[in-house]
Coordinates of C-alpha atoms in Angstrom, one line a residue:
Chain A
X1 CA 7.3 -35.6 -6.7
X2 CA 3.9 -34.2 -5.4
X3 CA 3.7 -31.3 -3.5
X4 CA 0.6 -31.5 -2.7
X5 CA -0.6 -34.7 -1.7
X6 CA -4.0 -35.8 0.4
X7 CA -5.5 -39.0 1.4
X8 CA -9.1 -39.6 2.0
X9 CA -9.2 -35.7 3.3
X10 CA -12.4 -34.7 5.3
X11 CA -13.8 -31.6 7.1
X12 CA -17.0 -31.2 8.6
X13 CA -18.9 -28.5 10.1
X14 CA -21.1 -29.3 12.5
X15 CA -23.9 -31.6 10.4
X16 CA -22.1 -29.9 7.5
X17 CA -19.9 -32.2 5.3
X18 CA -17.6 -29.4 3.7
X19 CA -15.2 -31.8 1.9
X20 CA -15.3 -36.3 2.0
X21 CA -12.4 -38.9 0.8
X22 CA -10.7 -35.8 -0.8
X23 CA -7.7 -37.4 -3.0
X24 CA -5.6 -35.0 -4.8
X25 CA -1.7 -35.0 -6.1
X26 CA -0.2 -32.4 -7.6
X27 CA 3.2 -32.4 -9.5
X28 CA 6.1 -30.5 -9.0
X29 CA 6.2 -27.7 -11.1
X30 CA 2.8 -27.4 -12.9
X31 CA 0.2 -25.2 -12.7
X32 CA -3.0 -26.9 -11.3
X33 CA -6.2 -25.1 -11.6
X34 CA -8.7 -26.0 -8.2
X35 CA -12.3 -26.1 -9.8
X36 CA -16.1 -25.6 -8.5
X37 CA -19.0 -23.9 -7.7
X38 CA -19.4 -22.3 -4.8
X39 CA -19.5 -24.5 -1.8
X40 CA -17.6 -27.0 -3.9
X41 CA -15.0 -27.4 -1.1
X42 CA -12.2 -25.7 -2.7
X43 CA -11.9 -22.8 -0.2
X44 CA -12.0 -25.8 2.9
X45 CA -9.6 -27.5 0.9
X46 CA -7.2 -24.9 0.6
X47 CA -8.0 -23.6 4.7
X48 CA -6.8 -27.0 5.4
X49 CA -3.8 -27.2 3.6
X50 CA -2.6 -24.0 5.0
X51 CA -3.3 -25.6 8.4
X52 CA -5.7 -22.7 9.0
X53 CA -8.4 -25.5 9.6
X54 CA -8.2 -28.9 11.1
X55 CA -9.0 -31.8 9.0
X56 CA -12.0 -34.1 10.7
X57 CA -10.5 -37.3 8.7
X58 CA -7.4 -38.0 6.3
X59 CA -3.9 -36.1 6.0
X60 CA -2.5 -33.9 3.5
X61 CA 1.3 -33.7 3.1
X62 CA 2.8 -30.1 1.6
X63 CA 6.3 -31.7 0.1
X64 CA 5.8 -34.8 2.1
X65 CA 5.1 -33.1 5.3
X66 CA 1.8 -33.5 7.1
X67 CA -0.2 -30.4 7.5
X68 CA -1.9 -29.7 10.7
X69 CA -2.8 -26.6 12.8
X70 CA 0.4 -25.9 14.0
X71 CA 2.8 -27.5 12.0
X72 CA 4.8 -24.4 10.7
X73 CA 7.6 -26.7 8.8
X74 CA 5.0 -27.9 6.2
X75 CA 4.1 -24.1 5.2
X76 CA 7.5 -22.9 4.9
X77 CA 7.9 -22.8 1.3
X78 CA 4.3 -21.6 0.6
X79 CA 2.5 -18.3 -0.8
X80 CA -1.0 -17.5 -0.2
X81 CA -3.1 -15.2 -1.8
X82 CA -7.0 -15.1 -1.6
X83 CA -9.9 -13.1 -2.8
X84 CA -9.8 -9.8 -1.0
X85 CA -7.0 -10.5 1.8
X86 CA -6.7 -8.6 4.8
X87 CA -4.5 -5.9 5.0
X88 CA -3.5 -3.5 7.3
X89 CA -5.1 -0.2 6.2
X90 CA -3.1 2.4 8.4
X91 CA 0.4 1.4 7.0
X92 CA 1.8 2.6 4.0
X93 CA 2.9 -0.4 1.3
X94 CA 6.3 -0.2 2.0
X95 CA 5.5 -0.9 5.9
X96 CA 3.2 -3.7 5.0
X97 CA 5.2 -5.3 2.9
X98 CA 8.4 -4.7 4.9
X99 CA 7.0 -6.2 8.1
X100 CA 5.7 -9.1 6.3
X101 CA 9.1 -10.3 4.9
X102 CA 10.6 -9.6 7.9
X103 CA 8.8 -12.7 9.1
X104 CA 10.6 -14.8 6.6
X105 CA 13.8 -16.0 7.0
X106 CA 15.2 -15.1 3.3
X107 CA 13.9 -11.5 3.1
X108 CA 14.8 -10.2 0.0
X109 CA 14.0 -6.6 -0.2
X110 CA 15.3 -5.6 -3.8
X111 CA 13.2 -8.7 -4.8
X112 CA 9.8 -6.9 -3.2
X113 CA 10.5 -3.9 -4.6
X114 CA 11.3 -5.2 -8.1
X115 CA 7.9 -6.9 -7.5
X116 CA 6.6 -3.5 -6.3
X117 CA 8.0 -1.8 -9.4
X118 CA 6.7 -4.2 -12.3
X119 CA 3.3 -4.1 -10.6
X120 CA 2.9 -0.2 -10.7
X121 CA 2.7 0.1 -6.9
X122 CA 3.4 3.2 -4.9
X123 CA 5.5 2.3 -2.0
X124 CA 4.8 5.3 -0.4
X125 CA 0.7 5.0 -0.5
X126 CA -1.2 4.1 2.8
X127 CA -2.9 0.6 2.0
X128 CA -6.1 2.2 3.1
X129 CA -6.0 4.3 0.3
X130 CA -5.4 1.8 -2.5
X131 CA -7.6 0.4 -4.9
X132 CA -9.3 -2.7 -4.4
X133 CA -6.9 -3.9 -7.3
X134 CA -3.7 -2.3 -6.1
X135 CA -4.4 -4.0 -3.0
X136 CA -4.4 -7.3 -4.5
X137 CA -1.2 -6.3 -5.5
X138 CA 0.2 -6.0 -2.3
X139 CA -1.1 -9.3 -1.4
X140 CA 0.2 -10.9 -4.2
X141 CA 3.4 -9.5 -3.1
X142 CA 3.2 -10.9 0.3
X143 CA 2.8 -14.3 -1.1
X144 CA 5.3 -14.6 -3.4
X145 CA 8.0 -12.1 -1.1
X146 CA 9.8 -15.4 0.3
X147 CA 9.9 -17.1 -3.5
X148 CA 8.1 -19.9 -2.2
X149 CA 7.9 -23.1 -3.8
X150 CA 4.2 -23.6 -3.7
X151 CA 2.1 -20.9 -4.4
X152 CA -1.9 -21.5 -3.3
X153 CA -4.4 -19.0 -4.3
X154 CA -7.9 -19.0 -4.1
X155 CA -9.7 -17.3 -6.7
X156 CA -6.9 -14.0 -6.9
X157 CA -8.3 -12.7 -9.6
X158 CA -12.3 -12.6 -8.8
X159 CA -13.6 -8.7 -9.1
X160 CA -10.4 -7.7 -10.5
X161 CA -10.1 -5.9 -14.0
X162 CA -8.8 -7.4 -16.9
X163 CA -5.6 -6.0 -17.3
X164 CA -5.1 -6.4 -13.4
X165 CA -6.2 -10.1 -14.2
X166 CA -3.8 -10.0 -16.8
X167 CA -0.7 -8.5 -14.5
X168 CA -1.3 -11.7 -12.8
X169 CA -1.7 -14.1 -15.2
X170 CA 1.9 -13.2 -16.0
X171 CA 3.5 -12.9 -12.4
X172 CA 2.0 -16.4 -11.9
X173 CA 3.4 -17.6 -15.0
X174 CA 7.1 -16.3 -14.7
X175 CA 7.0 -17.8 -11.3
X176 CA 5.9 -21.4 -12.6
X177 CA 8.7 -20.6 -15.1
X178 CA 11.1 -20.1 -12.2
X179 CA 9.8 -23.8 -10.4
X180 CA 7.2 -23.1 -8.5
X181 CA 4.3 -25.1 -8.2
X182 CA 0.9 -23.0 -8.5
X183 CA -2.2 -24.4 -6.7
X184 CA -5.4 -22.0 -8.6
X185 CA -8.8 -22.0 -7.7
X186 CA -11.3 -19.8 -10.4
X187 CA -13.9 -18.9 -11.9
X188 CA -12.8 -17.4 -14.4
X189 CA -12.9 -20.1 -16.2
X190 CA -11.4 -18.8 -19.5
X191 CA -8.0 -17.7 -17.0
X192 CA -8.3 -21.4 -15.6
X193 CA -8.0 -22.8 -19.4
X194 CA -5.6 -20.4 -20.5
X195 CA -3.2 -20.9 -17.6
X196 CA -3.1 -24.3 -16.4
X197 CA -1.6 -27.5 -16.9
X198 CA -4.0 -29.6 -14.8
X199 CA -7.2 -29.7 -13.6
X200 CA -8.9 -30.8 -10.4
X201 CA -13.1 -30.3 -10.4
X202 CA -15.0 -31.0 -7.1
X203 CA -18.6 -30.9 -6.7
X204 CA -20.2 -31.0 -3.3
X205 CA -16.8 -31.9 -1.5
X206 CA -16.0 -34.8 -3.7
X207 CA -13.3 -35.0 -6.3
X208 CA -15.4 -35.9 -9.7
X209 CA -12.3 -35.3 -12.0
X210 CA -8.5 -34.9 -12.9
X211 CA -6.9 -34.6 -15.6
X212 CA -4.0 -33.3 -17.5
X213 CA -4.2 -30.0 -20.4
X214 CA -4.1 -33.2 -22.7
X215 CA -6.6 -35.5 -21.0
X216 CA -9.0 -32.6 -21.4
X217 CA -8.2 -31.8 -25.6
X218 CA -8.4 -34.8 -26.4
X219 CA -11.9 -35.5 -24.9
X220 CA -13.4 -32.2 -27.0
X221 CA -14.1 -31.2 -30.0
X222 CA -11.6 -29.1 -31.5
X223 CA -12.2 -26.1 -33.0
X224 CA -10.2 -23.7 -35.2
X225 CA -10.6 -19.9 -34.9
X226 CA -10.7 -17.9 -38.5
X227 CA -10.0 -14.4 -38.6
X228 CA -11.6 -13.5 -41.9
X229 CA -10.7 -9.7 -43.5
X230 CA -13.9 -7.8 -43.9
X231 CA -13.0 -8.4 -47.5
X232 CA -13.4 -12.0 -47.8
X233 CA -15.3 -13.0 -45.3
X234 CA -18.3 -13.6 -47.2
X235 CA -16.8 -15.9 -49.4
X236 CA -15.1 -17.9 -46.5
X237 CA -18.2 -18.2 -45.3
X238 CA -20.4 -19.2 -48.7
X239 CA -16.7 -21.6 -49.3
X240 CA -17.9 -23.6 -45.9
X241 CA -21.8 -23.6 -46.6
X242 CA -21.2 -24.9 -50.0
X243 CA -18.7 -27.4 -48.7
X244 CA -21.3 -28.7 -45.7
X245 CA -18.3 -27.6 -42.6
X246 CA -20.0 -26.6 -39.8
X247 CA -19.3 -24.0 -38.6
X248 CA -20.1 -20.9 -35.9
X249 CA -19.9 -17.0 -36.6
X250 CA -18.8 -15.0 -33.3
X251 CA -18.0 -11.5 -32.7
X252 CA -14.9 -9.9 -31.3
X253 CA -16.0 -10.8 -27.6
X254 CA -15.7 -7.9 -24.9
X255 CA -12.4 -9.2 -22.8
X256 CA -10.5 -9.1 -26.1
X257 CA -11.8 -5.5 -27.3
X258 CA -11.3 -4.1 -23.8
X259 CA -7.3 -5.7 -23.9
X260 CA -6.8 -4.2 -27.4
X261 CA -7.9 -0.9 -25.6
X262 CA -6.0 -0.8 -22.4
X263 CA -2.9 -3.3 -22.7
X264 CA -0.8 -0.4 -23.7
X265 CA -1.3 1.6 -20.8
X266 CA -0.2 -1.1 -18.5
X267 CA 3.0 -1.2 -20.8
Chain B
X1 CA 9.8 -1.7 15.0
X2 CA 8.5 -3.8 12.1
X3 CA 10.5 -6.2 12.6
X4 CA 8.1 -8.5 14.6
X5 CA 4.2 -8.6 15.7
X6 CA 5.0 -7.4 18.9
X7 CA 6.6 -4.3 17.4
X8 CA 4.2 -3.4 14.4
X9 CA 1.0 -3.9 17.1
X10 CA 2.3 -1.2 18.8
X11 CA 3.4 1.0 15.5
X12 CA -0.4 0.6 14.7
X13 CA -1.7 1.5 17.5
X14 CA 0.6 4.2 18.1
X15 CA -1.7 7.2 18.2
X16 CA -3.9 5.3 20.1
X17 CA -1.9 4.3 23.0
X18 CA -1.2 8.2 22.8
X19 CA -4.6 9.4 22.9
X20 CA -5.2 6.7 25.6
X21 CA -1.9 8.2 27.7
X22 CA -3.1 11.8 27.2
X23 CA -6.6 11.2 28.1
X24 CA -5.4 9.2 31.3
X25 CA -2.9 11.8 32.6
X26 CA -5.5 14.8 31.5
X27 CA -8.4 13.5 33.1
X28 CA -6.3 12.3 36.5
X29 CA -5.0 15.7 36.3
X30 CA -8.1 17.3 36.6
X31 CA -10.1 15.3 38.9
X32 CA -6.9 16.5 40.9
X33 CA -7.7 20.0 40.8
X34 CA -11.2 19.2 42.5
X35 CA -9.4 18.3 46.0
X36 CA -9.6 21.5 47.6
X37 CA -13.6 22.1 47.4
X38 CA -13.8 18.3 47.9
X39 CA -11.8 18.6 50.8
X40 CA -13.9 21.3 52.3
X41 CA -17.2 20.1 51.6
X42 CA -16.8 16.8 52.4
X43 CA -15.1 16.7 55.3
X44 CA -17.5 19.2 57.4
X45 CA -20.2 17.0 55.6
X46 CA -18.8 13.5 56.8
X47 CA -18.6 14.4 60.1
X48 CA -22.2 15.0 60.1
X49 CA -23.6 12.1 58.5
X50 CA -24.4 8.3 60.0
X51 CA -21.4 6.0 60.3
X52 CA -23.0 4.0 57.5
X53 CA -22.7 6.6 55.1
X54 CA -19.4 7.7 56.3
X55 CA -18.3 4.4 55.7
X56 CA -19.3 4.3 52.2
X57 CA -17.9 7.5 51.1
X58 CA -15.2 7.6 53.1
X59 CA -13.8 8.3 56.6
X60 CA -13.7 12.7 57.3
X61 CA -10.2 11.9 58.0
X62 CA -9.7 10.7 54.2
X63 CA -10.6 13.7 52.6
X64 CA -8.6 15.9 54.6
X65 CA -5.3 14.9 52.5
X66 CA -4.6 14.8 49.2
X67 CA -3.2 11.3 49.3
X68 CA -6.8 10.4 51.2
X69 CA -8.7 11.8 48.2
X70 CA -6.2 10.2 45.8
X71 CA -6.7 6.9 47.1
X72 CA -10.6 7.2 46.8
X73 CA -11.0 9.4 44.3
X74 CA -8.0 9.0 41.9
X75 CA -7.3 5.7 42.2
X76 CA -10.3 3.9 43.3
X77 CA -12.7 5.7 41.2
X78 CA -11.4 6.8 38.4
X79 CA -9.5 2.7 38.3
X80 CA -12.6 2.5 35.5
X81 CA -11.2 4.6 33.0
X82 CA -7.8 2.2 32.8
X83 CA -10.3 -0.8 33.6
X84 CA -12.6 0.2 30.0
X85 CA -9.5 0.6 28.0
X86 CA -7.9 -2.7 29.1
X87 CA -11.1 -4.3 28.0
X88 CA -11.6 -2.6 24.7
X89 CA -7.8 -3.9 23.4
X90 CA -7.8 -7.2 25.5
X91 CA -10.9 -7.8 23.1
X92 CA -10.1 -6.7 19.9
X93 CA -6.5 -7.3 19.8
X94 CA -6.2 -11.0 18.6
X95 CA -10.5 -11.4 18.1
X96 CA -10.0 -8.4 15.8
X97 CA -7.2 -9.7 13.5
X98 CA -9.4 -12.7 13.3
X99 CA -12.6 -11.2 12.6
X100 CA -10.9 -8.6 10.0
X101 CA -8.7 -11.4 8.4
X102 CA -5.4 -10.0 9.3
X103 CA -4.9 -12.5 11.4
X104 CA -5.2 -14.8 8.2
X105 CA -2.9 -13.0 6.4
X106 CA 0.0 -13.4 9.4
X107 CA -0.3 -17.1 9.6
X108 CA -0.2 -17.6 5.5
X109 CA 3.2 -17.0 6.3
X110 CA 5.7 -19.1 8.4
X111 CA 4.6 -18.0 12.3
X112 CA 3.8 -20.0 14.6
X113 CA 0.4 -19.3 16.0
X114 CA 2.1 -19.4 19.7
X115 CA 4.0 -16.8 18.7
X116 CA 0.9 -14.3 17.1
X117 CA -0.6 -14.9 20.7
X118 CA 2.0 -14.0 23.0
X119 CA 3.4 -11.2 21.3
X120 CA -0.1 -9.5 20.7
X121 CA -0.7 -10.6 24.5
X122 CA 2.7 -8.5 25.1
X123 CA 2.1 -5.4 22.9
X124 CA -1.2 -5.1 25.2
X125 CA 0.2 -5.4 28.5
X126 CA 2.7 -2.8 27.1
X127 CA -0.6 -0.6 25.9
X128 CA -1.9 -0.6 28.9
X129 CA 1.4 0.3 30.9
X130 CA 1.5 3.3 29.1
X131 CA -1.4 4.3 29.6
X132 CA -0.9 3.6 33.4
X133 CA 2.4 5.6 33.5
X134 CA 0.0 8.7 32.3
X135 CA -2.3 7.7 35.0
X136 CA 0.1 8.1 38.0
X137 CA 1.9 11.0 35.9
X138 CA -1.4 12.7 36.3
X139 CA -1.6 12.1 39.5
X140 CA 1.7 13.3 40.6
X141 CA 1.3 16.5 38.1
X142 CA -1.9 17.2 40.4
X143 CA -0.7 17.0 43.5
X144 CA 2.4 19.5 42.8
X145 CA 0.2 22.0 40.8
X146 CA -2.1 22.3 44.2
X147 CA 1.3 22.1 46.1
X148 CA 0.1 19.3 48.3
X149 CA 2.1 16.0 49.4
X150 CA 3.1 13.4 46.9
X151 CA 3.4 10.0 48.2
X152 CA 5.5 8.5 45.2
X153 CA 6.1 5.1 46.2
X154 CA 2.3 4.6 47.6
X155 CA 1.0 6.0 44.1
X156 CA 2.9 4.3 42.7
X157 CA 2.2 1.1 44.6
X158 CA -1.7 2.1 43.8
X159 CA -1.3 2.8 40.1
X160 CA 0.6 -0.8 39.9
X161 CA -2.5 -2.5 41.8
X162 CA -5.0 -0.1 39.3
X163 CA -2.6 -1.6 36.2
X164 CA -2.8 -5.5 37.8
X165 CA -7.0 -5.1 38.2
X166 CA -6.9 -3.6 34.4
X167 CA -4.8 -6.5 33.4
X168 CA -6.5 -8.9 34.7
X169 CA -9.7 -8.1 33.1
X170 CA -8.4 -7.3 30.0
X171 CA -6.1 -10.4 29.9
X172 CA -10.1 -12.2 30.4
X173 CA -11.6 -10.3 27.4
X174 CA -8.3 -11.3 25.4
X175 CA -8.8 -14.8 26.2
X176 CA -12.4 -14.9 25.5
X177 CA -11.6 -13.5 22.4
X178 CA -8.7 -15.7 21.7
X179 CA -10.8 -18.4 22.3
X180 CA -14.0 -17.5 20.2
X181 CA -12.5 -15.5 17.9
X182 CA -14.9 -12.9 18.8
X183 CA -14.4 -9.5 20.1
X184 CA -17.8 -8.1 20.4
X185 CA -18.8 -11.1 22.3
X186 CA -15.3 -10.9 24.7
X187 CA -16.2 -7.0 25.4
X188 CA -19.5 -7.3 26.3
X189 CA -19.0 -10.0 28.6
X190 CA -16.2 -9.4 30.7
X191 CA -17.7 -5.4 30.4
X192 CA -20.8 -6.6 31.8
X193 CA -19.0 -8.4 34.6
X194 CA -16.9 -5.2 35.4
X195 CA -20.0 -3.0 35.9
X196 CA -21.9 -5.1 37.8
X197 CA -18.7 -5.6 39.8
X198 CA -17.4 -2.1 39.9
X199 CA -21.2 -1.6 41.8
X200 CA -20.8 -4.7 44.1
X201 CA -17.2 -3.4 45.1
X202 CA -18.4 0.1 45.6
X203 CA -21.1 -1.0 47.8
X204 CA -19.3 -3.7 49.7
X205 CA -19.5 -1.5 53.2
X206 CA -23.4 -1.2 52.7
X207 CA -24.2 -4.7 54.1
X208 CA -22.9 -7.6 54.9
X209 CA -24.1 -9.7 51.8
X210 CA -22.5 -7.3 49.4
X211 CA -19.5 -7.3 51.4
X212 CA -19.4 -10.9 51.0
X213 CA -20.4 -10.7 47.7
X214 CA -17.7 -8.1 46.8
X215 CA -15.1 -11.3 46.8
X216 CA -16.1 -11.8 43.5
X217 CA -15.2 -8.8 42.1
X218 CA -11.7 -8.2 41.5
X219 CA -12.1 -4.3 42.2
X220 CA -12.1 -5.4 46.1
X221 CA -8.3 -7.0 45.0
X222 CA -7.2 -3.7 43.9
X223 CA -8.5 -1.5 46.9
X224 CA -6.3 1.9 46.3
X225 CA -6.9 3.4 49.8
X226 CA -5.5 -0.1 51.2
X227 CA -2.4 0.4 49.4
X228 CA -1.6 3.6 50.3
X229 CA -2.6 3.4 54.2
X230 CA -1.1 0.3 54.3
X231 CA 1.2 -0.9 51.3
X232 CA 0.9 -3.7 49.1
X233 CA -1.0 -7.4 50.1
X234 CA 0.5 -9.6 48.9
X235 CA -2.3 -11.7 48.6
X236 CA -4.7 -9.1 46.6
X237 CA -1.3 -9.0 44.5
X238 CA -1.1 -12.9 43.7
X239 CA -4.9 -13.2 42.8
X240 CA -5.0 -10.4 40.2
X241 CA -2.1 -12.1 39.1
X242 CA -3.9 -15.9 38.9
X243 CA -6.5 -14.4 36.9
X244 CA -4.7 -12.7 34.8
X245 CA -2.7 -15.6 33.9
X246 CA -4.8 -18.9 34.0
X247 CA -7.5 -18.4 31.4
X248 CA -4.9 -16.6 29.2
X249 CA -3.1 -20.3 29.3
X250 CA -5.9 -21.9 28.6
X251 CA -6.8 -19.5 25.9
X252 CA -3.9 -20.1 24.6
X253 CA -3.8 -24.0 25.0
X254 CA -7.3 -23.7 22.8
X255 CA -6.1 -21.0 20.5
X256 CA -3.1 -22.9 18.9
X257 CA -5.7 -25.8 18.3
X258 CA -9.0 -24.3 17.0
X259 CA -10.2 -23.5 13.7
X260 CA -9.5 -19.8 13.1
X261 CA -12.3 -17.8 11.5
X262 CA -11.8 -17.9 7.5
X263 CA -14.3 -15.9 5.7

């Protein structure tokens, strides 16, 4: 079954062609990673989906419902979360958070504040006060309050840190583990490759490629990763001249140092 | 009180709406406490000056009473203060959640745009209520502190007709801004309306032409000293009313429609 499904989507602004002939499906269950430059489309895509936009041409269905402004049914069973959402500053998190699943039907509030909890929020904090990363937090929260069954997020992770980055790498994962579908743009492209299943690239409002984790291994090269001991490293590395292997030396790059450094104090 | 938008617009905006009472029974309050020199001065002055200056400040007879001076001072004057606060919310209420992205964050979730409009539209009429109640509380408070005679019914016939002018203009700005999505743009014009009216209506006994042109100004609907010589008209009562509710349908008929603002 798709989820998401869209036929020959289009928006335009003004002279502006945001997004043409957009066709995109995307399975039940899988974690499908949205990606493009900026001004790709992705962000129209996703505005359109969520019915925040119209469409100028084609229809998009969220589990076989048609989206549209003010179709409510098709959004039911969906979480958003963008780059820097919108929050209301004066209200402490547990206000916020409170009032938002209070506009869901199936309001669970042990489940928000076991969400709270394993995210390392203080309930008690005005939001105004938080950290652009706790923030996030919250937001995340609010998407995934009503345990949707979709989960669309545009870039959630851009200007966070690492370990925040990694918080939600993991929330987003457990949730896919738990059935959700997860709708990702990024990029980050690294988190895009390390989390997803699929993979959707648009380029100036047009679909160029799709393709499954598979699809995209078996169309590069692979490569193996050696993790020589200072104490044989030189002769690993005379072993592969002498032998004619190709091969590239790399340093311990900064994400992975900076994990190895902070990982236990998000523990 | 979190429970819906209606109720967590109004938790928000909570010390607001308190400042906004305060400042509303405070200042009505004190321009109050003025009647007595008022009363003196003006009245030997108005008997003395042309009968086209008495007609714009006011009959000598007017200022003689405390419910005279309310009806031109408190309530026909100082009508702006209520009129600048309707505006300020009727703009920013629904523009503002779109311009901050708020209003984003509400409809990710399963609510009917309908619903965001009405019951922000609601909380604001319930703002400005408030704020009304300290407005003929202040009123009241002054004419017992200077022991004079409270007319309750007719201030509160005039505060109601001060509330339905406010609402009116703020229910404009809220539909400009519902409609364009932005506030800046909703206060200025309907703000710039108001001023220019608020001077047309204040002049209207100067000449003829800016009697006729005061029709166009809702401030002539609303006219305080009316009310309390004469009760309510019906009439003044049914077209603050219209415009109060005809561009807020059509705001809303464009509202549920538009694109919204994504940044």
């Amino acid at each position: 079954m798709s989820v998401i499904k869209t036929r020959k989507l289009s928006k335009t602004f003004g002279d502006l062609r945001a997004i043409s002939d957009i066709d995109i499906s995307i399975r039940e269950g899988s974690i499908t990673g949205f990606l493009g430059p900026n001004g790709a489309g992705k962000s129209t895509t996703m505005n359109v989906l969520l019915g925040f936009i119209s469409a100028s041409g084609g229809e998009a269905f969220l589990f076989d419902e048609k989206v549209g402004v003010g179709n409510v049914r098709a959004r039911r069973d969906v979480g958003f979360l963008a780059n820097n959402m919108a929050l209301d500053g004066s209200l402490s998190v547990a206000q916020e958070l409170e009032f938002f699943g209070r506009l869901n039907k199936n309001y669970d509030a042990d489940f928000v504040r076991d969400l709270a909890a394993k995210l390392g929020l203080d309930m008690k904090l005005k939001i105004g006060n938080l950290s652009t990363g706790n923030r996030q937090k919250v937001a995340l929260i609010v998407a995934l309050l009503a345990k949707p069954k979709l989960l669309i997020l545009d870039e959630p992770t851009n200007g966070l840190d690492p370990l925040v980055q990694a918080e939600f790498n993991k929330i987003i994962r457990q949730f896919r583990d738990d059935g959700a579908t997860i709708f990702i743009s990024s990029h980050i492209l690294s988190e895009v490759q390390e989390l997803c299943d699929d993979f959707i690239f648009i380029k100036r409002g047009r679909i160029v490629a799709q393709m499954t984790r598979d699809e995209l291994a078996a169309g590069s090269n692979e490569m193996i990763t050696i993790k020589p001991s200072p104490q044989n490293r030189a002769k690993i590395i005379e072993l592969l001249r002498k032998n004619k292997i190709k091969f590239e030396q790399k340093t311990t790059d900064l994400e992975s140092t900076f994990m190895k450094f902070y990982e236990d104090e998000n523990a | 009180m979190l429970r819906t938008i209606f109720g967590k617009t109004l938790f928000e905006k909570r010390w607001t709406i308190l400042i906004w009472f305060a400042a509303a029974l405070i200042s009505i309050f004190g321009i109050s406490m003025i009647f007595p020199p008022i009363r003196d001065t003006m009245g030997s002055m108005m008997a003395q000056v042309p009968q086209g200056i008495e007609n714009w400040f006011g009959e000598s007879s007017t200022w003689q009473t405390f419910e005279g001076f309310a009806g031109m001072e408190v309530f026909g004057q100082m009508a702006i203060l209520l009129v600048v606060m309707a505006i300020v919310f009727g703009a920013a209420l629904l523009a503002g959640d779109e311009a901050s992205g708020t209003l984003l964050t509400v409809l990710s979730r399963p609510v009917r745009r309908s619903s965001v409009f009405w019951q922000k539209y609601l909380a604001f009429v319930a703002m400005l209520a408030i704020t009304a109640i300290g407005f003929y509380g202040g009123a009241i408070l002054g004419g017992w502190a200077l022991g004079e005679a409270v007319s309750y019914d007719g201030f509160a016939l005039a505060t109601l007709m001060v509330f339905l002018l406010s609402l009116a203009l703020g229910s404009l700005a809220y539909a400009i801004g519902a409609i364009t999505g932005r506030k800046a743009l909703a206060g200025l014009i309907v703000g710039f309306y108001a001023f220019v009216a608020y001077f047309i209506a204040s002049l209207s006994t100067a000449t003829e032409i800016v009697d006729k042109l005061s029709y166009g100004t809702l401030f002539r609907y609303a006219d305080a000293p009316a009310v309390l010589a004469n009760g309510l008209d019906g009439r003044n009562v049914l077209v603050l009313s219209l415009v109060s509710i005809v561009p807020l349908l059509v705001a809303w008929a464009i509202f549920i429609r538009r694109d919204l603002r994504t940044r």
